[in-house]
Amino acid sequence: MGQKKWLILLMFSCLCSFSCGRELKVKHKDNLPIYNHTLTTILVEYASAVYMSDLTQLFTWTCPRCDGLTKGFEIIEIIVDVQHCLQGFVGVAKDPDAIVIAFRGTQEHSIQNWVEDLFWKQLDLNYPGMTDAMVHHGFYSAYHNTTIRPGVLSAVKRAKEIYGEFKVIVTGHSMGGAMAAFCGLDLAVNHEVQDVQVMTFGQPRIGNAAFASCYSKLVPNTIRVTNEHDMVPHLPPYYSYFPQKTYHHFPREVWLYNIGVGSLVYKVEKICDGSGEDPSCSRSVTGNSISDHLVYFGVELGCDTWRSCGIVMDTNIIDYKTTDFKGNFILSRNPATPTLKLKTESDIGSKNI
């Protein structure tokens, strides 16, 4: 009986070794995007600002996170899906000259439960028009099946009518990064937006190798930034011994990590290979840190309050609000008009929603 157990174990080990040796490689174009550190430090501030719950400050771009490298940004629309606790904005940036779209990630108080849930998530949706491509249903639906998508597409259309063929950059952190990836793909494939650029921070895996391969061809100008031992980019898990069924990141990753000891510590920004699953990058360490998930380049990526999907909105911006029958709403302004000058919260008070 003991020999039989050892034989089964040996056969299983051989199967795993064989599968690992045949790990799927993502097919990609040779012209992988060039990493731009300066642009990254700008976009991480947009990925941070979209977490703001004070929509008056966000709409007028006067929030504490709406300064620094993003100063002068003009909001076109803020889209809030109250039903699914989702938020995003679209606006025009002078530096870089681009339409910027940002999606909010998961609230801090729910990250632990969300991470635990992702360990068991299976690929459960065939991506339309992509043979063998499968994706995470929840991430796909968060962008495609909520008020977020029509709001974003409408804002991009209006911005292009006013500014012409501006380039489009999509960003987001955590689940917001997953939504940003689906948005970039949507713009490139379904709306023929040229040279869409996507940059995400702490993004989870969203599809299988077939999806990653198609994505890298259709949205080649994509960078995924991961930080140290951030656990979210390790989720849902990657199983090299189930290459056809496992989740698989698309390229290209840039991995941030520290080297040195004591006071001699240096931050490294490692540009990874085109496989999407470079074993010498974030896959070389365990993903066991939530704190590494919440700060990138010294910028806080998370909500400014711990209320469950709570927002604050000045009654003075009601005229810019359009609400559907489910309570989801859009704050919209014409980017050709001067920046709004609304009364501050201290002048007339605010309303919690």
mmCIF file of C-alpha atoms in Angstrom:
data_model
loop_
_atom_site.group_PDB
_atom_site.id
_atom_site.type_symbol
_atom_site.label_atom_id
_atom_site.label_comp_id
_atom_site.label_asym_id
_atom_site.label_seq_id
_atom_site.Cartn_x
_atom_site.Cartn_y
_atom_site.Cartn_z
ATOM 1 C CA MET A 1 0.000 0.000 0.000
ATOM 2 C CA GLY A 2 2.876 2.302 0.833
ATOM 3 C CA GLN A 3 4.501 1.693 -2.554
ATOM 4 C CA LYS A 4 1.213 2.532 -4.303
ATOM 5 C CA LYS A 5 1.029 5.887 -2.512
ATOM 6 C CA TRP A 6 4.615 6.698 -3.495
ATOM 7 C CA LEU A 7 3.863 5.745 -7.103
ATOM 8 C CA ILE A 8 0.838 8.042 -7.218
ATOM 9 C CA LEU A 9 2.891 10.858 -5.690
ATOM 10 C CA LEU A 10 5.671 10.316 -8.234
ATOM 11 C CA MET A 11 3.223 10.354 -11.147
ATOM 12 C CA PHE A 12 1.638 13.580 -9.851
ATOM 13 C CA SER A 13 5.066 15.222 -9.459
ATOM 14 C CA CYS A 14 5.994 14.242 -13.012
ATOM 15 C CA LEU A 15 2.722 15.651 -14.302
ATOM 16 C CA CYS A 16 3.357 18.953 -12.531
ATOM 17 C CA SER A 17 6.912 19.139 -13.852
ATOM 18 C CA PHE A 18 5.740 18.409 -17.383
ATOM 19 C CA SER A 19 3.019 21.043 -17.151
ATOM 20 C CA CYS A 20 5.438 23.622 -15.755
ATOM 21 C CA GLY A 21 7.770 22.965 -18.660
ATOM 22 C CA ARG A 22 4.937 23.706 -21.055
ATOM 23 C CA GLU A 23 3.816 26.897 -19.375
ATOM 24 C CA LEU A 24 1.892 29.007 -21.861
ATOM 25 C CA LYS A 25 3.626 32.078 -23.210
ATOM 26 C CA VAL A 26 1.687 35.147 -24.187
ATOM 27 C CA LYS A 27 2.161 36.121 -27.795
ATOM 28 C CA HIS A 28 2.814 39.819 -28.082
ATOM 29 C CA LYS A 29 4.101 42.408 -30.460
ATOM 30 C CA ASP A 30 7.789 43.200 -30.336
ATOM 31 C CA ASN A 31 7.100 46.895 -29.841
ATOM 32 C CA LEU A 32 6.311 46.673 -26.128
ATOM 33 C CA PRO A 33 5.662 50.035 -24.462
ATOM 34 C CA ILE A 34 8.567 52.073 -23.156
ATOM 35 C CA TYR A 35 8.286 52.758 -19.449
ATOM 36 C CA ASN A 36 8.104 56.447 -18.552
ATOM 37 C CA HIS A 37 8.807 57.144 -14.884
ATOM 38 C CA THR A 38 7.624 60.770 -15.039
ATOM 39 C CA LEU A 39 4.281 59.838 -16.607
ATOM 40 C CA THR A 40 3.832 57.092 -14.027
ATOM 41 C CA THR A 41 4.258 59.501 -11.115
ATOM 42 C CA ILE A 42 1.592 61.737 -12.686
ATOM 43 C CA LEU A 43 -0.909 58.957 -13.322
ATOM 44 C CA VAL A 44 -0.605 57.490 -9.833
ATOM 45 C CA GLU A 45 -1.930 60.816 -8.525
ATOM 46 C CA TYR A 46 -5.015 60.499 -10.759
ATOM 47 C CA ALA A 47 -5.475 56.923 -9.547
ATOM 48 C CA SER A 48 -5.378 58.327 -6.007
ATOM 49 C CA ALA A 49 -7.696 61.297 -6.594
ATOM 50 C CA VAL A 50 -10.542 59.144 -7.923
ATOM 51 C CA TYR A 51 -10.920 57.674 -4.420
ATOM 52 C CA MET A 52 -12.081 61.031 -3.019
ATOM 53 C CA SER A 53 -15.545 60.907 -1.464
ATOM 54 C CA ASP A 54 -16.049 64.706 -1.491
ATOM 55 C CA LEU A 55 -17.438 65.013 -5.002
ATOM 56 C CA THR A 56 -17.665 68.801 -4.845
ATOM 57 C CA GLN A 57 -13.910 69.057 -4.346
ATOM 58 C CA LEU A 58 -13.304 66.399 -6.985
ATOM 59 C CA PHE A 59 -15.657 68.036 -9.504
ATOM 60 C CA THR A 60 -13.932 71.402 -9.096
ATOM 61 C CA TRP A 61 -10.495 69.738 -8.784
ATOM 62 C CA THR A 62 -9.811 71.403 -5.428
ATOM 63 C CA CYS A 63 -9.447 68.244 -3.323
ATOM 64 C CA PRO A 64 -6.282 67.637 -1.248
ATOM 65 C CA ARG A 65 -5.191 65.036 -3.818
ATOM 66 C CA CYS A 66 -6.012 67.294 -6.785
ATOM 67 C CA ASP A 67 -2.784 69.270 -6.661
ATOM 68 C CA GLY A 68 0.871 68.604 -7.327
ATOM 69 C CA LEU A 69 1.516 66.934 -10.669
ATOM 70 C CA THR A 70 -2.182 66.980 -11.631
ATOM 71 C CA LYS A 71 -2.802 70.669 -10.997
ATOM 72 C CA GLY A 72 -4.983 72.298 -13.663
ATOM 73 C CA PHE A 73 -6.850 69.106 -14.601
ATOM 74 C CA GLU A 74 -10.360 69.770 -15.939
ATOM 75 C CA ILE A 75 -13.077 67.304 -15.002
ATOM 76 C CA ILE A 76 -15.624 66.505 -17.704
ATOM 77 C CA GLU A 77 -17.643 63.863 -15.895
ATOM 78 C CA ILE A 78 -17.732 62.027 -12.588
ATOM 79 C CA ILE A 79 -19.687 58.781 -12.804
ATOM 80 C CA VAL A 80 -20.984 57.183 -9.599
ATOM 81 C CA ASP A 81 -22.680 53.801 -9.623
ATOM 82 C CA VAL A 82 -24.212 53.817 -6.150
ATOM 83 C CA GLN A 83 -25.771 50.403 -6.686
ATOM 84 C CA HIS A 84 -22.374 48.697 -7.128
ATOM 85 C CA CYS A 85 -20.189 51.151 -5.157
ATOM 86 C CA LEU A 86 -18.189 52.199 -8.248
ATOM 87 C CA GLN A 87 -16.718 55.562 -9.192
ATOM 88 C CA GLY A 88 -14.737 57.005 -12.073
ATOM 89 C CA PHE A 89 -13.973 60.268 -13.779
ATOM 90 C CA VAL A 90 -13.010 61.594 -17.191
ATOM 91 C CA GLY A 91 -11.170 64.840 -17.787
ATOM 92 C CA VAL A 92 -8.541 66.661 -19.806
ATOM 93 C CA ALA A 93 -4.955 67.088 -18.635
ATOM 94 C CA LYS A 94 -2.470 69.684 -19.893
ATOM 95 C CA ASP A 95 0.470 67.491 -18.876
ATOM 96 C CA PRO A 96 0.325 65.094 -20.529
ATOM 97 C CA ASP A 97 -1.892 66.443 -23.312
ATOM 98 C CA ALA A 98 -4.497 63.734 -22.976
ATOM 99 C CA ILE A 99 -7.972 62.707 -21.987
ATOM 100 C CA VAL A 100 -7.505 60.890 -18.675
ATOM 101 C CA ILE A 101 -9.935 58.257 -17.414
ATOM 102 C CA ALA A 102 -9.573 56.969 -13.846
ATOM 103 C CA PHE A 103 -11.433 54.229 -11.972
ATOM 104 C CA ARG A 104 -11.687 53.786 -8.221
ATOM 105 C CA GLY A 105 -10.574 50.547 -6.632
ATOM 106 C CA THR A 106 -11.911 48.608 -3.675
ATOM 107 C CA GLN A 107 -12.721 50.349 -0.382
ATOM 108 C CA GLU A 108 -10.122 49.642 2.312
ATOM 109 C CA HIS A 109 -12.532 48.084 4.783
ATOM 110 C CA SER A 110 -13.519 45.396 2.254
ATOM 111 C CA ILE A 111 -10.059 44.551 0.862
ATOM 112 C CA GLN A 112 -9.466 41.603 3.196
ATOM 113 C CA ASN A 113 -12.763 39.926 2.288
ATOM 114 C CA TRP A 114 -12.235 40.766 -1.380
ATOM 115 C CA VAL A 115 -8.740 39.218 -1.372
ATOM 116 C CA GLU A 116 -10.005 36.049 0.314
ATOM 117 C CA ASP A 117 -12.808 35.806 -2.228
ATOM 118 C CA LEU A 118 -10.380 36.113 -5.159
ATOM 119 C CA PHE A 119 -8.531 32.963 -4.092
ATOM 120 C CA TRP A 120 -11.541 30.949 -5.221
ATOM 121 C CA LYS A 121 -12.588 32.868 -8.319
ATOM 122 C CA GLN A 122 -12.684 30.848 -11.512
ATOM 123 C CA LEU A 123 -12.611 32.012 -15.114
ATOM 124 C CA ASP A 124 -16.294 32.142 -15.916
ATOM 125 C CA LEU A 125 -16.961 34.332 -18.955
ATOM 126 C CA ASN A 126 -16.045 33.932 -22.616
ATOM 127 C CA TYR A 127 -14.844 37.305 -23.850
ATOM 128 C CA PRO A 128 -16.866 38.351 -26.926
ATOM 129 C CA GLY A 129 -15.021 37.941 -30.218
ATOM 130 C CA MET A 130 -11.909 36.327 -28.760
ATOM 131 C CA THR A 131 -11.497 32.600 -29.354
ATOM 132 C CA ASP A 132 -10.682 30.686 -26.131
ATOM 133 C CA ALA A 133 -10.374 33.941 -24.172
ATOM 134 C CA MET A 134 -11.971 33.825 -20.738
ATOM 135 C CA VAL A 135 -12.187 36.528 -18.098
ATOM 136 C CA HIS A 136 -13.297 37.202 -14.545
ATOM 137 C CA HIS A 137 -17.030 37.854 -14.645
ATOM 138 C CA GLY A 138 -17.043 40.332 -11.746
ATOM 139 C CA PHE A 139 -14.323 42.594 -13.146
ATOM 140 C CA TYR A 140 -15.830 42.429 -16.634
ATOM 141 C CA SER A 141 -19.299 43.319 -15.338
ATOM 142 C CA ALA A 142 -18.028 46.165 -13.163
ATOM 143 C CA TYR A 143 -17.080 48.016 -16.335
ATOM 144 C CA HIS A 144 -19.463 46.633 -18.968
ATOM 145 C CA ASN A 145 -22.706 46.106 -17.052
ATOM 146 C CA THR A 146 -22.976 49.222 -14.891
ATOM 147 C CA THR A 147 -23.516 52.943 -15.463
ATOM 148 C CA ILE A 148 -19.735 53.386 -15.617
ATOM 149 C CA ARG A 149 -19.264 52.412 -19.276
ATOM 150 C CA PRO A 150 -21.920 54.660 -20.906
ATOM 151 C CA GLY A 151 -20.797 57.583 -18.746
ATOM 152 C CA VAL A 152 -17.154 57.165 -19.733
ATOM 153 C CA LEU A 153 -17.892 56.737 -23.443
ATOM 154 C CA SER A 154 -20.134 59.805 -23.486
ATOM 155 C CA ALA A 155 -17.482 61.939 -21.789
ATOM 156 C CA VAL A 156 -14.718 60.771 -24.149
ATOM 157 C CA LYS A 157 -16.914 61.566 -27.151
ATOM 158 C CA ARG A 158 -17.652 65.079 -25.889
ATOM 159 C CA ALA A 159 -13.994 65.728 -25.098
ATOM 160 C CA LYS A 160 -12.926 64.692 -28.598
ATOM 161 C CA GLU A 161 -15.581 66.920 -30.164
ATOM 162 C CA ILE A 162 -14.066 69.899 -28.369
ATOM 163 C CA TYR A 163 -10.351 69.087 -28.278
ATOM 164 C CA GLY A 164 -10.001 66.938 -31.375
ATOM 165 C CA GLU A 165 -8.057 63.690 -31.489
ATOM 166 C CA PHE A 166 -6.423 63.888 -28.090
ATOM 167 C CA LYS A 167 -4.754 60.690 -26.936
ATOM 168 C CA VAL A 168 -6.584 58.730 -24.257
ATOM 169 C CA ILE A 169 -4.922 57.406 -21.087
ATOM 170 C CA VAL A 170 -6.783 55.057 -18.760
ATOM 171 C CA THR A 171 -5.664 54.369 -15.206
ATOM 172 C CA GLY A 172 -6.815 52.831 -11.961
ATOM 173 C CA HIS A 173 -5.693 50.994 -8.866
ATOM 174 C CA SER A 174 -6.688 47.535 -7.632
ATOM 175 C CA MET A 175 -10.133 46.653 -9.026
ATOM 176 C CA GLY A 176 -10.019 50.071 -10.682
ATOM 177 C CA GLY A 177 -7.016 48.792 -12.624
ATOM 178 C CA ALA A 178 -9.047 45.808 -13.831
ATOM 179 C CA MET A 179 -11.793 48.171 -14.999
ATOM 180 C CA ALA A 180 -9.200 50.391 -16.678
ATOM 181 C CA ALA A 181 -7.915 47.421 -18.678
ATOM 182 C CA PHE A 182 -11.393 46.500 -19.897
ATOM 183 C CA CYS A 183 -12.054 50.159 -20.719
ATOM 184 C CA GLY A 184 -8.856 50.465 -22.752
ATOM 185 C CA LEU A 185 -9.761 47.331 -24.695
ATOM 186 C CA ASP A 186 -13.309 48.596 -25.260
ATOM 187 C CA LEU A 187 -12.077 51.951 -26.587
ATOM 188 C CA ALA A 188 -9.552 50.329 -28.913
ATOM 189 C CA VAL A 189 -11.811 47.597 -30.315
ATOM 190 C CA ASN A 190 -15.352 48.921 -30.219
ATOM 191 C CA HIS A 191 -14.786 52.640 -30.587
ATOM 192 C CA GLU A 192 -11.655 52.745 -32.742
ATOM 193 C CA VAL A 193 -9.774 55.087 -30.425
ATOM 194 C CA GLN A 194 -6.201 55.185 -31.704
ATOM 195 C CA ASP A 195 -3.187 54.515 -29.474
ATOM 196 C CA VAL A 196 -5.054 54.026 -26.224
ATOM 197 C CA GLN A 197 -2.632 53.949 -23.308
ATOM 198 C CA VAL A 198 -3.372 51.988 -20.127
ATOM 199 C CA MET A 199 -1.416 52.190 -16.881
ATOM 200 C CA THR A 200 -2.611 50.390 -13.768
ATOM 201 C CA PHE A 201 -1.373 50.045 -10.193
ATOM 202 C CA GLY A 202 -1.746 46.890 -8.096
ATOM 203 C CA GLN A 203 -4.024 45.281 -10.666
ATOM 204 C CA PRO A 204 -5.303 41.714 -10.218
ATOM 205 C CA ARG A 205 -5.303 39.165 -13.026
ATOM 206 C CA ILE A 206 -8.468 39.427 -15.122
ATOM 207 C CA GLY A 207 -8.279 36.674 -17.767
ATOM 208 C CA ASN A 208 -6.504 33.616 -19.094
ATOM 209 C CA ALA A 209 -3.478 33.356 -21.392
ATOM 210 C CA ALA A 210 -5.618 33.495 -24.550
ATOM 211 C CA PHE A 211 -7.184 36.740 -23.321
ATOM 212 C CA ALA A 212 -3.781 38.161 -22.322
ATOM 213 C CA SER A 213 -2.380 37.372 -25.765
ATOM 214 C CA CYS A 214 -5.275 39.078 -27.570
ATOM 215 C CA TYR A 215 -5.154 42.028 -25.197
ATOM 216 C CA SER A 216 -1.442 42.628 -25.732
ATOM 217 C CA LYS A 217 -1.997 42.834 -29.492
ATOM 218 C CA LEU A 218 -4.997 45.153 -29.299
ATOM 219 C CA VAL A 219 -3.782 47.451 -26.492
ATOM 220 C CA PRO A 220 0.015 47.153 -26.731
ATOM 221 C CA ASN A 221 0.680 50.419 -24.896
ATOM 222 C CA THR A 222 -0.116 48.982 -21.478
ATOM 223 C CA ILE A 223 1.926 49.050 -18.271
ATOM 224 C CA ARG A 224 1.016 47.276 -15.024
ATOM 225 C CA VAL A 225 2.917 48.664 -12.051
ATOM 226 C CA THR A 226 3.238 46.335 -9.056
ATOM 227 C CA ASN A 227 4.760 47.192 -5.716
ATOM 228 C CA GLU A 228 6.990 44.916 -3.615
ATOM 229 C CA HIS A 229 4.863 42.152 -2.007
ATOM 230 C CA ASP A 230 1.483 43.648 -2.970
ATOM 231 C CA MET A 231 -0.858 40.671 -2.723
ATOM 232 C CA VAL A 232 -3.503 41.774 -5.238
ATOM 233 C CA PRO A 233 -1.405 41.296 -8.438
ATOM 234 C CA HIS A 234 -0.952 37.670 -7.284
ATOM 235 C CA LEU A 235 -4.717 37.162 -7.462
ATOM 236 C CA PRO A 236 -6.613 35.258 -8.674
ATOM 237 C CA PRO A 237 -3.801 32.687 -8.340
ATOM 238 C CA TYR A 238 -1.620 31.647 -11.274
ATOM 239 C CA TYR A 239 -1.253 27.878 -11.581
ATOM 240 C CA SER A 240 1.506 26.935 -13.999
ATOM 241 C CA TYR A 241 0.416 23.296 -13.891
ATOM 242 C CA PHE A 242 -3.004 24.230 -15.341
ATOM 243 C CA PRO A 243 -1.806 26.441 -18.218
ATOM 244 C CA GLN A 244 -5.043 26.312 -20.223
ATOM 245 C CA LYS A 245 -7.308 27.184 -17.307
ATOM 246 C CA THR A 246 -5.324 29.505 -15.074
ATOM 247 C CA TYR A 247 -5.458 33.290 -14.869
ATOM 248 C CA HIS A 248 -2.596 35.021 -16.677
ATOM 249 C CA HIS A 249 -1.388 38.646 -16.558
ATOM 250 C CA PHE A 250 -0.916 40.546 -19.806
ATOM 251 C CA PRO A 251 2.342 42.482 -20.392
ATOM 252 C CA ARG A 252 4.068 44.646 -19.509
ATOM 253 C CA GLU A 253 4.803 44.679 -15.805
ATOM 254 C CA VAL A 254 7.051 47.149 -14.016
ATOM 255 C CA TRP A 255 7.948 45.849 -10.569
ATOM 256 C CA LEU A 256 8.910 48.220 -7.744
ATOM 257 C CA TYR A 257 11.119 46.831 -4.992
ATOM 258 C CA ASN A 258 13.809 47.912 -2.547
ATOM 259 C CA ILE A 259 17.400 46.767 -2.373
ATOM 260 C CA GLY A 260 19.956 47.491 0.322
ATOM 261 C CA VAL A 261 19.869 47.549 4.104
ATOM 262 C CA GLY A 262 19.461 50.157 6.798
ATOM 263 C CA SER A 263 19.803 53.692 5.487
ATOM 264 C CA LEU A 264 21.231 52.486 2.165
ATOM 265 C CA VAL A 265 17.967 51.445 0.536
ATOM 266 C CA TYR A 266 17.222 52.106 -3.097
ATOM 267 C CA LYS A 267 13.961 51.801 -4.967
ATOM 268 C CA VAL A 268 14.258 49.741 -8.148
ATOM 269 C CA GLU A 269 11.803 49.995 -11.025
ATOM 270 C CA LYS A 270 12.352 46.766 -12.914
ATOM 271 C CA ILE A 271 10.993 46.562 -16.463
ATOM 272 C CA CYS A 272 9.830 42.980 -16.924
ATOM 273 C CA ASP A 273 9.672 40.822 -20.029
ATOM 274 C CA GLY A 274 6.805 40.500 -22.492
ATOM 275 C CA SER A 275 5.317 37.306 -21.086
ATOM 276 C CA GLY A 276 3.080 39.009 -18.557
ATOM 277 C CA GLU A 277 4.281 36.472 -15.967
ATOM 278 C CA ASP A 278 7.995 37.215 -15.736
ATOM 279 C CA PRO A 279 9.283 34.841 -12.994
ATOM 280 C CA SER A 280 12.005 37.336 -12.060
ATOM 281 C CA CYS A 281 9.507 40.117 -11.252
ATOM 282 C CA SER A 282 6.628 40.122 -8.743
ATOM 283 C CA ARG A 283 6.176 36.372 -9.216
ATOM 284 C CA SER A 284 9.600 35.882 -7.626
ATOM 285 C CA VAL A 285 8.195 36.890 -4.215
ATOM 286 C CA THR A 286 5.156 36.031 -2.148
ATOM 287 C CA GLY A 287 2.188 38.341 -2.377
ATOM 288 C CA ASN A 288 1.425 38.776 1.301
ATOM 289 C CA SER A 289 1.146 42.517 1.913
ATOM 290 C CA ILE A 290 -1.900 44.767 2.000
ATOM 291 C CA SER A 291 0.213 47.777 3.025
ATOM 292 C CA ASP A 292 2.263 47.430 -0.188
ATOM 293 C CA HIS A 293 -1.057 47.548 -2.037
ATOM 294 C CA LEU A 294 -2.157 50.856 -0.553
ATOM 295 C CA VAL A 295 0.867 53.075 -1.280
ATOM 296 C CA TYR A 296 2.675 53.468 -4.625
ATOM 297 C CA PHE A 297 5.481 56.009 -5.102
ATOM 298 C CA GLY A 298 4.576 57.430 -1.700
ATOM 299 C CA VAL A 299 1.033 58.192 -2.878
ATOM 300 C CA GLU A 300 -1.900 56.869 -0.861
ATOM 301 C CA LEU A 301 -4.257 54.745 -2.919
ATOM 302 C CA GLY A 302 -7.438 54.312 -0.967
ATOM 303 C CA CYS A 303 -10.537 56.135 0.211
ATOM 304 C CA ASP A 304 -10.277 59.215 2.392
ATOM 305 C CA THR A 305 -13.052 57.947 4.690
ATOM 306 C CA TRP A 306 -13.981 54.502 5.980
ATOM 307 C CA ARG A 307 -17.680 54.838 5.306
ATOM 308 C CA SER A 308 -19.226 52.188 3.125
ATOM 309 C CA CYS A 309 -19.479 53.834 -0.305
ATOM 310 C CA GLY A 310 -20.296 57.148 1.366
ATOM 311 C CA ILE A 311 -19.933 60.382 -0.573
ATOM 312 C CA VAL A 312 -20.215 64.054 0.249
ATOM 313 C CA MET A 313 -21.747 66.438 -2.250
ATOM 314 C CA ASP A 314 -22.458 70.164 -2.061
ATOM 315 C CA THR A 315 -26.048 71.071 -2.872
ATOM 316 C CA ASN A 316 -24.679 73.756 -5.188
ATOM 317 C CA ILE A 317 -23.687 71.166 -7.837
ATOM 318 C CA ILE A 318 -27.130 69.583 -8.145
ATOM 319 C CA ASP A 319 -27.609 71.411 -11.471
ATOM 320 C CA TYR A 320 -24.743 69.345 -12.915
ATOM 321 C CA LYS A 321 -26.237 66.048 -11.747
ATOM 322 C CA THR A 322 -28.184 63.514 -13.789
ATOM 323 C CA THR A 323 -29.669 60.564 -11.881
ATOM 324 C CA ASP A 324 -31.190 57.326 -13.156
ATOM 325 C CA PHE A 325 -34.078 55.406 -11.567
ATOM 326 C CA LYS A 326 -31.622 53.270 -9.542
ATOM 327 C CA GLY A 327 -30.002 56.276 -7.905
ATOM 328 C CA ASN A 328 -26.788 56.130 -9.943
ATOM 329 C CA PHE A 329 -25.673 59.516 -11.196
ATOM 330 C CA ILE A 330 -23.306 61.540 -13.348
ATOM 331 C CA LEU A 331 -21.885 64.986 -12.658
ATOM 332 C CA SER A 332 -21.203 66.557 -16.031
ATOM 333 C CA ARG A 333 -19.767 69.817 -17.280
ATOM 334 C CA ASN A 334 -18.714 71.266 -20.595
ATOM 335 C CA PRO A 335 -14.891 71.238 -20.706
ATOM 336 C CA ALA A 336 -14.970 74.339 -22.912
ATOM 337 C CA THR A 337 -16.356 76.440 -20.046
ATOM 338 C CA PRO A 338 -14.190 78.004 -17.333
ATOM 339 C CA THR A 339 -13.495 75.987 -14.198
ATOM 340 C CA LEU A 340 -16.533 76.078 -11.938
ATOM 341 C CA LYS A 341 -16.342 78.337 -8.922
ATOM 342 C CA LEU A 342 -18.678 76.849 -6.366
ATOM 343 C CA LYS A 343 -19.238 77.888 -2.810
ATOM 344 C CA THR A 344 -17.142 75.895 -0.410
ATOM 345 C CA GLU A 345 -18.455 73.442 2.134
ATOM 346 C CA SER A 346 -17.828 75.955 4.904
ATOM 347 C CA ASP A 347 -19.964 78.567 3.120
ATOM 348 C CA ILE A 348 -23.210 76.650 2.670
ATOM 349 C CA GLY A 349 -22.679 73.212 4.146
ATOM 350 C CA SER A 350 -22.649 69.871 2.444
ATOM 351 C CA LYS A 351 -24.842 66.842 2.039
ATOM 352 C CA ASN A 352 -23.892 63.279 2.892
ATOM 353 C CA ILE A 353 -25.183 60.639 0.494
#
